[in-house]
Tab-separated table of C-alpha atoms in Angstrom:
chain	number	residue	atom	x	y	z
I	1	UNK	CA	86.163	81.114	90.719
I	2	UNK	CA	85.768	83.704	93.260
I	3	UNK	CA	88.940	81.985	95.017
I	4	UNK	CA	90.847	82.765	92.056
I	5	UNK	CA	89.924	86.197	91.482
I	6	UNK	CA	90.676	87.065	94.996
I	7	UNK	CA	94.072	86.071	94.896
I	8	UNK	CA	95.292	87.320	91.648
I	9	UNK	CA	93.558	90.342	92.435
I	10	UNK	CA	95.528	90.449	95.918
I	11	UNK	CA	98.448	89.109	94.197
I	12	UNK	CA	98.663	91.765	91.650
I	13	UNK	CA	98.330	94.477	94.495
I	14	UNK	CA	101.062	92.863	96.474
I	15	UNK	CA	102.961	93.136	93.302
I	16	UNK	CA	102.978	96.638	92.185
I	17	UNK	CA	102.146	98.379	95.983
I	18	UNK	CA	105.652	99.645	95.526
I	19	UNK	CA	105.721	102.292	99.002
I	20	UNK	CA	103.802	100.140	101.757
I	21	UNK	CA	100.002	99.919	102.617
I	22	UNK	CA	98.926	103.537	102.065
I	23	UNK	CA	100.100	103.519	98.377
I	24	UNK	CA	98.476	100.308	98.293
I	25	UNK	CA	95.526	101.928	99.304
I	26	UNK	CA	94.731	102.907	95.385
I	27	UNK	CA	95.080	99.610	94.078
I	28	UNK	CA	93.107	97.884	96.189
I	29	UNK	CA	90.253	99.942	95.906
I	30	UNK	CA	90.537	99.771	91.786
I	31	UNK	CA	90.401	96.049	92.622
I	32	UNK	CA	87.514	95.542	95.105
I	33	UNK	CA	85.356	98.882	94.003
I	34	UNK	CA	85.866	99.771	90.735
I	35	UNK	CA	86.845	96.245	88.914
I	36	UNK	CA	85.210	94.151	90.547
I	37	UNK	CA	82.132	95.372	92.726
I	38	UNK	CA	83.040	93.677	96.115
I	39	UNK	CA	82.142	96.396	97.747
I	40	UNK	CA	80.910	99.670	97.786
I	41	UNK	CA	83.388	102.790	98.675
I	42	UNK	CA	81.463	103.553	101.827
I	43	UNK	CA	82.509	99.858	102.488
I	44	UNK	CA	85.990	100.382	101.222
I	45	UNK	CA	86.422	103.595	103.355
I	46	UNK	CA	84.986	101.852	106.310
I	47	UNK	CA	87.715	98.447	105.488
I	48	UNK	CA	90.701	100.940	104.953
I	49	UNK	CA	89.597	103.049	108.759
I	50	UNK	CA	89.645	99.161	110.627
I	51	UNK	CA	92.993	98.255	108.513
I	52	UNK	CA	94.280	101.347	109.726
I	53	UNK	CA	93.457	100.983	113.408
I	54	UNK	CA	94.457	97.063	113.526
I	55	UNK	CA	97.751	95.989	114.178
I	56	UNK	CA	100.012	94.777	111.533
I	57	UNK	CA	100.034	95.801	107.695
I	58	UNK	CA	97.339	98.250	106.633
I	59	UNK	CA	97.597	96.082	102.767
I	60	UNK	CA	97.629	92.615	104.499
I	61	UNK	CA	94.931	93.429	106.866
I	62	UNK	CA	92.133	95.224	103.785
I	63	UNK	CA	93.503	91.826	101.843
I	64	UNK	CA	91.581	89.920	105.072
I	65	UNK	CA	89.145	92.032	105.708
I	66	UNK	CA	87.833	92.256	101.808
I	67	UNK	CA	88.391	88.582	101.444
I	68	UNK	CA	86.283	88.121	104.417
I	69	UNK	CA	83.841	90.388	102.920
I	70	UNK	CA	83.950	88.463	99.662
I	71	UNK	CA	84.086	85.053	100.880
I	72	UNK	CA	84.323	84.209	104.324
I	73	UNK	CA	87.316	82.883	106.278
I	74	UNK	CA	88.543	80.743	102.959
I	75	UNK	CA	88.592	84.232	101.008
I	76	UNK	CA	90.631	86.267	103.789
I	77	UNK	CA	93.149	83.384	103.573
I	78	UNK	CA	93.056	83.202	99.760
I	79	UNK	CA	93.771	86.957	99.750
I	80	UNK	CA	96.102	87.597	102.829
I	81	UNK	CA	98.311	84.843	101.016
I	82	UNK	CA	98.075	86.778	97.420
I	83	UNK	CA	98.782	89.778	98.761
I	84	UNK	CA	101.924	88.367	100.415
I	85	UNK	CA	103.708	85.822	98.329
I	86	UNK	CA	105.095	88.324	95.634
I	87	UNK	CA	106.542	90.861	98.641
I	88	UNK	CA	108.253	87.681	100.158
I	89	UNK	CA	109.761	86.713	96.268
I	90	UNK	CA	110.299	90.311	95.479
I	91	UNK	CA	112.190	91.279	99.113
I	92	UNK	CA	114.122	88.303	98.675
I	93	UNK	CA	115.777	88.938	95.670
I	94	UNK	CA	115.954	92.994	95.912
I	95	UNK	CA	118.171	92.360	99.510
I	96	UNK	CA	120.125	89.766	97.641
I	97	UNK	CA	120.620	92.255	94.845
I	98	UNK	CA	121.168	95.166	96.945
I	99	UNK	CA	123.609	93.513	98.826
I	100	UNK	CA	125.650	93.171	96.096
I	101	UNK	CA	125.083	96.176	94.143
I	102	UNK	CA	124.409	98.546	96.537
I	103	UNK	CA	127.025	101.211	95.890
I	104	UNK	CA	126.178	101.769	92.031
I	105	UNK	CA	125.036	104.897	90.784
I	106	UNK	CA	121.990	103.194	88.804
I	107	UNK	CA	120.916	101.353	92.162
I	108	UNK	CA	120.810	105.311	93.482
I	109	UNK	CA	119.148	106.339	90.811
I	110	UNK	CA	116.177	103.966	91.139
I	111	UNK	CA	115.667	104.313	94.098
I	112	UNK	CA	115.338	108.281	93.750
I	113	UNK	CA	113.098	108.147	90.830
I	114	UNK	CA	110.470	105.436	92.731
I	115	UNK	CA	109.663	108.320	95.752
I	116	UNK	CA	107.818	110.652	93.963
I	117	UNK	CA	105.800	108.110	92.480
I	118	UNK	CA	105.306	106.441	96.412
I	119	UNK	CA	104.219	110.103	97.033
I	120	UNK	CA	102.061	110.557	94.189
I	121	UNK	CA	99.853	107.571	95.202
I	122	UNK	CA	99.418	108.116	98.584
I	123	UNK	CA	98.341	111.643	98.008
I	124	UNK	CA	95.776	110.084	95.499
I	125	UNK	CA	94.756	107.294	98.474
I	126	UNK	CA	94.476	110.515	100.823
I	127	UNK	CA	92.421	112.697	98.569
I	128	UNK	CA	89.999	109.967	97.783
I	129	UNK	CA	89.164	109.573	101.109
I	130	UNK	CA	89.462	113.057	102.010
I	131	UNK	CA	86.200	113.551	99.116
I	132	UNK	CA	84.276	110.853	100.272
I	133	UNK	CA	84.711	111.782	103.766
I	134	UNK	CA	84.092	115.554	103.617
I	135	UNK	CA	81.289	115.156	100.204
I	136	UNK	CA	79.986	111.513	100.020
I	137	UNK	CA	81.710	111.082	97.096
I	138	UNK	CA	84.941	110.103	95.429
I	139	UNK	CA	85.910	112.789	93.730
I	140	UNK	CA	84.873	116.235	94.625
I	141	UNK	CA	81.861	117.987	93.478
I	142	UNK	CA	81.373	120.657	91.132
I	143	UNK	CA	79.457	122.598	94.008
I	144	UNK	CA	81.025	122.295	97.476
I	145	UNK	CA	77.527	123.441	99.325
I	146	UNK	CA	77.042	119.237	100.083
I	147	UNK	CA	80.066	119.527	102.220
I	148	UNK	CA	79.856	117.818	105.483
I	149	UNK	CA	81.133	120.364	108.273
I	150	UNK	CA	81.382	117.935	111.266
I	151	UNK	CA	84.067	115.991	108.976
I	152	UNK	CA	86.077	119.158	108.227
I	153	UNK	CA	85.791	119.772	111.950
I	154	UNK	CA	87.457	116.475	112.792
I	155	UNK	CA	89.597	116.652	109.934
I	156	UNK	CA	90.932	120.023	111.142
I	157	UNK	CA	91.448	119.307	114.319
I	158	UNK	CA	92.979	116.338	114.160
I	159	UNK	CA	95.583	117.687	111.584
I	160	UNK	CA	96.082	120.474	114.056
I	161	UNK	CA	96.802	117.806	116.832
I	162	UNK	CA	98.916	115.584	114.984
I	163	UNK	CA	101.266	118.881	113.345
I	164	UNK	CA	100.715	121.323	116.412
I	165	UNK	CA	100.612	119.152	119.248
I	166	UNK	CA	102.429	116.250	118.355
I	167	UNK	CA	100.021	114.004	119.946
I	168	UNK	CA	99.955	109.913	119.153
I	169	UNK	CA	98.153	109.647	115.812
I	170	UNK	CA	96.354	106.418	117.869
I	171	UNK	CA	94.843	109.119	120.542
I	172	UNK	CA	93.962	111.402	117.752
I	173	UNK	CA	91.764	108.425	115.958
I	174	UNK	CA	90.534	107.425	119.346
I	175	UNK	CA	89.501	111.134	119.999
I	176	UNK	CA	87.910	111.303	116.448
I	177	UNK	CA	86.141	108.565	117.095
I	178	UNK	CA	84.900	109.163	120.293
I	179	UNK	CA	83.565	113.187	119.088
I	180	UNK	CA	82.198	111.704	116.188
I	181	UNK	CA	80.065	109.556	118.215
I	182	UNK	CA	79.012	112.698	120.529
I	183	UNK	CA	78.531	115.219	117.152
I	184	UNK	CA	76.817	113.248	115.124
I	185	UNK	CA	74.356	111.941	117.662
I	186	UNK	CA	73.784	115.931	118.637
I	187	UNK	CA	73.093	116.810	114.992
């Protein structure tokens, strides 16, 4: 049973993650937090960070790492191949389809109208994490006085890195990492 759930759970997130992994990124929580109770969101925030930093697809690689959370080895293959067969149907026939239609107006038109929605659920993704990160919550507090300044710090400067500086978002997390080590230890 818990086979089952973890692949049509996987499989409807590979089915509507219209934008990549980060717009994934609300789904899959709504699956494995909210819905079902597979994990915590500490846990979730902590799957989504290794996704992140592990090569490959940031949706395929929270599909193995909750399924391995879930149920072992069995589950991350159970979810990884969910979360994968409708893509491979659906980017099948939308190349087919584009191929052929590709110089319609409507075609245009889809296509336009899906990017603010991409948008719109990545900034949701982001400002989940973002809460949890800087409050310890999901969603942010009425009073702000909980915040957590070492995570603003890092926050900060990392933005300021990435925008400013144009350094490697990789040596940025690695940097992050390695200061979060050194500030939390201190305080």
């Amino acid at each position: 049973m818990r086979y089952l759930e973890l692949f049509f759970s996987f499989f409807q997130i590979g089915l509507f993650s219209i934008g990549g992994g980060y717009a994934a990124m609300p789904l899959i929580q709504h699956q494995a937090v909210d819905l079902h109770a597979w994990l915590t969101m500490t846990q979730f925030a902590d799957i989504m960070t290794i996704a992140e930093m592990t090569p490959g697809p940031i949706a395929i690689n929270s599909a193995t790492f909750v399924g391995i959370q879930v149920a072992g080895i069995p589950g991350a293959l159970v979810a990884t191949l969910g979360c994968i067969l409708p893509s491979c149907g659906i980017v099948l026939t939308l190349a087919w389809l584009y191929a052929c239609y590709q110089s319609l107006t409507l075609v245009q038109g889809v296509l336009a109208g899906l990017r603010p929605a991409v948008v719109a659920m990545i900034a949701s993704a982001g400002i989940s994490l973002i809460c949890l990160s800087f409050f310890g919550e999901r969603k942010p507090p009425a009073d702000i006085s909980g915040i957590n300044g070492i995570s603003v710090l890092l926050f900060g400067a990392g933005l300021v890195a990435l925008r400013r500086w144009k350094i490697s978002p990789i040596w940025v997390m690695a940097g992050a990492g390695v200061a979060g080590v050194a500030l939390y230890s201190v305080f």
